[in-house]
Amino acid sequence: RMAHLPFRKTLDQFDFAFQPSVDERRIRDLATLRFVEHQENLVFLGPSGVGKTHLAVALGLEAIKQRYTVYFITAHDLVQTLQMAHMTNTIKQKMKMFIKPDLLIIDEIGYRKMDETAAHFFFQIVSERYERGAILLTSNKTFGAWGDIFGDNVLATAILDRLLHHSSTVNIKGESYRIKEKKKAGFFR
Ligand code: ADP
Ligand code: MG
């Protein structure tokens, strides 16, 4: 799949009326990809089902259209890949995969805690990309809870420090689109 995107969804397929906490003008502005050009970061925060991955994929597709290199990976797969690479002494090559693309999308930070090795390599990716390459992150956890995710408050602070220095955060509050669709189909009656 293109840039490992999990599905193809565009901004035009996003129902902004359903999610009023998402400002369409702001998202359209982000879709100009100035943040990619300027090696800045973007974070989508919010509960499950509110469209974080959809928006991340839509911006990823836009970036591909504009000829940027994009790599999409879930935090879970990223951790597994790094741990495996660490064990098989291929970490250097693997790290390149996450450091080289113009836009690295890391989806679903916070569903799982990271162990020390994973947290260490995650920090390394963020450090290497700092002011060199854009990262788009999605998370269901507020920044205050990131100490828990990385199992280390000092490390989490160092990660957030670099990540947020040149960044913008979109907080999405609202109902899950998945549940809305189930309600429509009568699952909740
Ligand atoms: P999250 O990553 O926040 O858990 P997703 O982006 O995976 O949520 O959204 C769940 C599903 O609902 C996806 O199929 C997505 O395309 C769809 N979806 C979410 N929000 C909207 C929206 N506002 N308009 C259209 N589809 C949406
Ligand atoms: Mg998601």
Short mmCIF file of C-alpha atoms and ligand atoms in Angstrom, two decimals:
data_model
loop_
_atom_site.label_atom_id
_atom_site.label_comp_id
_atom_site.label_asym_id
_atom_site.label_seq_id
_atom_site.Cartn_x
_atom_site.Cartn_y
_atom_site.Cartn_z
CA ARG A 1 0.00 0.00 0.00
CA MET A 2 1.01 3.54 -0.68
CA ALA A 3 3.32 4.72 2.12
CA HIS A 4 1.75 1.92 4.21
CA LEU A 5 -1.44 3.94 4.64
CA PRO A 6 -4.07 1.64 6.23
CA PHE A 7 -6.85 2.93 3.96
CA ARG A 8 -7.60 5.72 1.51
CA LYS A 9 -9.73 8.51 2.93
CA THR A 10 -9.63 12.10 1.79
CA LEU A 11 -10.56 15.39 3.42
CA ASP A 12 -13.55 15.59 1.12
CA GLN A 13 -14.82 12.37 2.68
CA PHE A 14 -14.61 13.89 6.16
CA ASP A 15 -17.95 15.12 7.48
CA PHE A 16 -16.95 18.31 9.29
CA ALA A 17 -20.56 18.94 10.30
CA PHE A 18 -20.53 15.77 12.37
CA GLN A 19 -17.39 16.81 14.29
CA PRO A 20 -17.79 20.52 15.17
CA SER A 21 -14.63 20.53 17.33
CA VAL A 22 -12.68 20.07 14.09
CA ASP A 23 -12.37 23.43 12.40
CA GLU A 24 -12.54 22.80 8.64
CA ARG A 25 -10.63 25.98 7.81
CA ARG A 26 -7.79 24.96 10.09
CA ILE A 27 -7.63 21.46 8.60
CA ARG A 28 -7.68 22.88 5.05
CA ASP A 29 -4.86 25.17 6.11
CA LEU A 30 -2.89 22.20 7.48
CA ALA A 31 -3.51 20.49 4.13
CA THR A 32 -1.35 23.12 2.46
CA LEU A 33 1.42 21.10 4.18
CA ARG A 34 3.39 24.11 5.25
CA PHE A 35 4.15 22.12 8.41
CA VAL A 36 5.83 19.45 6.29
CA GLU A 37 7.77 21.99 4.32
CA HIS A 38 8.95 23.60 7.57
CA GLN A 39 9.75 20.29 9.31
CA GLU A 40 7.16 20.93 12.00
CA ASN A 41 4.94 18.48 13.82
CA LEU A 42 1.22 17.98 14.05
CA VAL A 43 -0.70 16.13 16.74
CA PHE A 44 -4.30 14.94 16.64
CA LEU A 45 -5.61 14.22 20.13
CA GLY A 46 -8.96 12.74 21.01
CA PRO A 47 -10.91 9.65 21.96
CA SER A 48 -11.48 6.64 19.76
CA GLY A 49 -13.54 7.00 16.59
CA VAL A 50 -13.47 10.79 16.22
CA GLY A 51 -11.52 10.72 12.96
CA LYS A 52 -7.86 11.09 13.97
CA THR A 53 -6.60 8.35 11.64
CA HIS A 54 -8.91 9.51 8.85
CA LEU A 55 -7.46 13.03 9.01
CA ALA A 56 -3.89 11.72 9.30
CA VAL A 57 -4.39 9.53 6.21
CA ALA A 58 -6.03 12.39 4.30
CA LEU A 59 -3.05 14.66 5.02
CA GLY A 60 -0.69 11.81 4.13
CA LEU A 61 -2.41 11.41 0.74
CA GLU A 62 -2.18 15.15 0.21
CA ALA A 63 1.55 15.02 1.00
CA ILE A 64 2.07 12.19 -1.50
CA LYS A 65 0.20 14.24 -4.09
CA GLN A 66 2.62 17.08 -3.43
CA ARG A 67 5.52 14.64 -3.90
CA TYR A 68 6.65 14.41 -0.34
CA THR A 69 7.80 11.03 0.91
CA VAL A 70 5.46 9.66 3.55
CA TYR A 71 5.65 6.70 5.92
CA PHE A 72 2.67 5.62 8.01
CA ILE A 73 2.99 3.26 10.96
CA THR A 74 1.02 2.58 14.12
CA ALA A 75 2.86 3.11 17.39
CA HIS A 76 2.28 -0.57 18.08
CA ASP A 77 3.96 -1.70 14.84
CA LEU A 78 6.71 0.83 15.32
CA VAL A 79 7.56 -0.60 18.74
CA GLN A 80 7.48 -4.18 17.44
CA THR A 81 9.65 -3.29 14.46
CA LEU A 82 12.20 -1.52 16.64
CA GLN A 83 12.35 -4.33 19.19
CA MET A 84 12.80 -6.92 16.47
CA ALA A 85 15.47 -4.83 14.78
CA HIS A 86 17.24 -4.39 18.09
CA MET A 87 17.33 -8.15 18.62
CA THR A 88 18.54 -8.91 15.11
CA ASN A 89 21.12 -6.11 14.96
CA THR A 90 19.34 -4.33 12.12
CA ILE A 91 18.36 -1.26 14.09
CA LYS A 92 20.52 1.13 12.05
CA GLN A 93 18.79 0.27 8.77
CA LYS A 94 15.35 0.29 10.37
CA MET A 95 15.92 3.65 12.01
CA LYS A 96 16.63 5.10 8.56
CA MET A 97 13.16 4.06 7.44
CA PHE A 98 11.66 6.22 10.16
CA ILE A 99 14.08 9.11 9.86
CA LYS A 100 14.24 9.59 6.09
CA PRO A 101 10.68 10.35 4.94
CA ASP A 102 9.53 13.97 4.71
CA LEU A 103 6.47 13.07 6.75
CA LEU A 104 6.38 10.29 9.36
CA ILE A 105 2.89 9.45 10.59
CA ILE A 106 2.76 7.58 13.90
CA ASP A 107 -0.79 6.52 14.64
CA GLU A 108 -2.34 5.54 17.97
CA ILE A 109 0.21 6.47 20.56
CA GLY A 110 -1.07 5.55 23.95
CA TYR A 111 -3.09 2.43 23.37
CA ARG A 112 -0.10 0.51 24.68
CA LYS A 113 2.74 1.30 27.03
CA MET A 114 6.27 1.09 25.71
CA ASP A 115 9.10 -0.76 27.36
CA GLU A 116 12.48 0.86 27.97
CA THR A 117 14.04 -0.20 24.66
CA ALA A 118 11.07 0.97 22.61
CA ALA A 119 10.84 4.27 24.46
CA HIS A 120 14.57 4.83 23.93
CA PHE A 121 14.33 4.31 20.15
CA PHE A 122 11.18 6.39 19.99
CA PHE A 123 13.10 9.23 21.62
CA GLN A 124 15.90 8.71 19.10
CA ILE A 125 13.49 8.99 16.17
CA VAL A 126 12.00 12.20 17.55
CA SER A 127 15.49 13.63 18.22
CA GLU A 128 16.80 12.74 14.78
CA ARG A 129 13.78 14.25 13.09
CA TYR A 130 13.78 17.37 15.26
CA GLU A 131 13.86 20.38 12.90
CA ARG A 132 14.66 17.98 10.04
CA GLY A 133 11.46 16.16 9.27
CA ALA A 134 7.78 16.48 10.08
CA ILE A 135 5.97 14.04 12.36
CA LEU A 136 2.22 13.65 12.47
CA LEU A 137 1.04 11.88 15.63
CA THR A 138 -2.32 10.72 16.80
CA SER A 139 -3.12 9.80 20.38
CA ASN A 140 -6.06 9.06 22.61
CA LYS A 141 -4.06 10.30 25.61
CA THR A 142 -3.45 13.89 26.65
CA PHE A 143 0.18 14.95 26.92
CA GLY A 144 -0.02 14.73 30.71
CA ALA A 145 -0.41 10.97 30.41
CA TRP A 146 2.61 10.44 28.16
CA GLY A 147 4.88 9.73 31.13
CA ASP A 148 2.83 6.58 31.58
CA ILE A 149 3.07 5.59 27.93
CA PHE A 150 6.86 5.81 27.93
CA GLY A 151 7.18 4.47 31.47
CA ASP A 152 9.49 7.35 32.35
CA ASN A 153 8.55 10.95 33.05
CA VAL A 154 11.97 12.39 32.26
CA LEU A 155 12.08 10.65 28.88
CA ALA A 156 8.48 11.62 28.12
CA THR A 157 9.33 15.25 28.89
CA ALA A 158 12.37 15.11 26.60
CA ILE A 159 10.25 13.61 23.82
CA LEU A 160 7.43 16.14 24.24
CA ASP A 161 9.92 18.99 24.46
CA ARG A 162 11.31 18.26 21.00
CA LEU A 163 8.02 17.17 19.53
CA LEU A 164 6.05 20.22 20.61
CA HIS A 165 8.67 22.93 20.08
CA HIS A 166 7.55 23.49 16.48
CA SER A 167 4.11 21.96 16.35
CA SER A 168 0.40 22.39 16.43
CA THR A 169 -2.14 20.26 18.22
CA VAL A 170 -5.70 19.64 17.15
CA ASN A 171 -7.93 18.56 20.02
CA ILE A 172 -10.91 16.59 18.82
CA LYS A 173 -13.78 16.23 21.23
CA GLY A 174 -16.98 14.55 20.33
CA GLU A 175 -18.81 11.43 19.47
CA SER A 176 -17.32 8.43 17.77
CA TYR A 177 -18.25 8.22 14.10
CA ARG A 178 -18.19 4.43 14.36
CA ILE A 179 -20.88 4.53 17.03
CA LYS A 180 -22.91 7.01 15.01
CA GLU A 181 -22.88 4.56 12.11
CA LYS A 182 -23.93 1.71 14.38
CA LYS A 183 -26.76 3.79 15.80
CA LYS A 184 -27.91 4.48 12.25
CA ALA A 185 -27.85 0.77 11.55
CA GLY A 186 -29.94 0.12 14.64
CA PHE A 187 -27.34 -1.67 16.78
CA PHE A 188 -28.23 0.40 19.83
CA ARG A 189 -31.99 -0.01 19.73
P1 ADP B 1 -9.84 7.45 15.30
O1 ADP B 1 -8.54 7.25 14.59
O2 ADP B 1 -9.99 8.79 15.93
O3 ADP B 1 -10.14 6.34 16.28
P2 ADP B 1 -10.91 7.00 12.67
O4 ADP B 1 -10.25 8.08 11.90
O5 ADP B 1 -10.35 5.63 12.50
O6 ADP B 1 -11.00 7.37 14.22
O7 ADP B 1 -12.46 6.99 12.30
C1 ADP B 1 -13.26 5.83 12.43
C2 ADP B 1 -14.07 5.61 11.16
O8 ADP B 1 -15.02 6.65 11.03
C3 ADP B 1 -13.22 5.67 9.91
O9 ADP B 1 -13.79 4.80 8.96
C4 ADP B 1 -13.35 7.12 9.46
O10 ADP B 1 -13.20 7.24 8.06
C5 ADP B 1 -14.75 7.45 9.89
N1 ADP B 1 -14.92 8.83 10.32
C6 ADP B 1 -14.56 9.37 11.51
N2 ADP B 1 -14.94 10.64 11.61
C7 ADP B 1 -15.53 10.94 10.44
C8 ADP B 1 -16.14 12.13 9.91
N3 ADP B 1 -16.24 13.25 10.64
N4 ADP B 1 -16.65 12.06 8.65
C9 ADP B 1 -16.59 10.94 7.93
N5 ADP B 1 -16.03 9.78 8.37
C10 ADP B 1 -15.52 9.78 9.61
MG MG B 2 -7.20 5.75 14.79
#
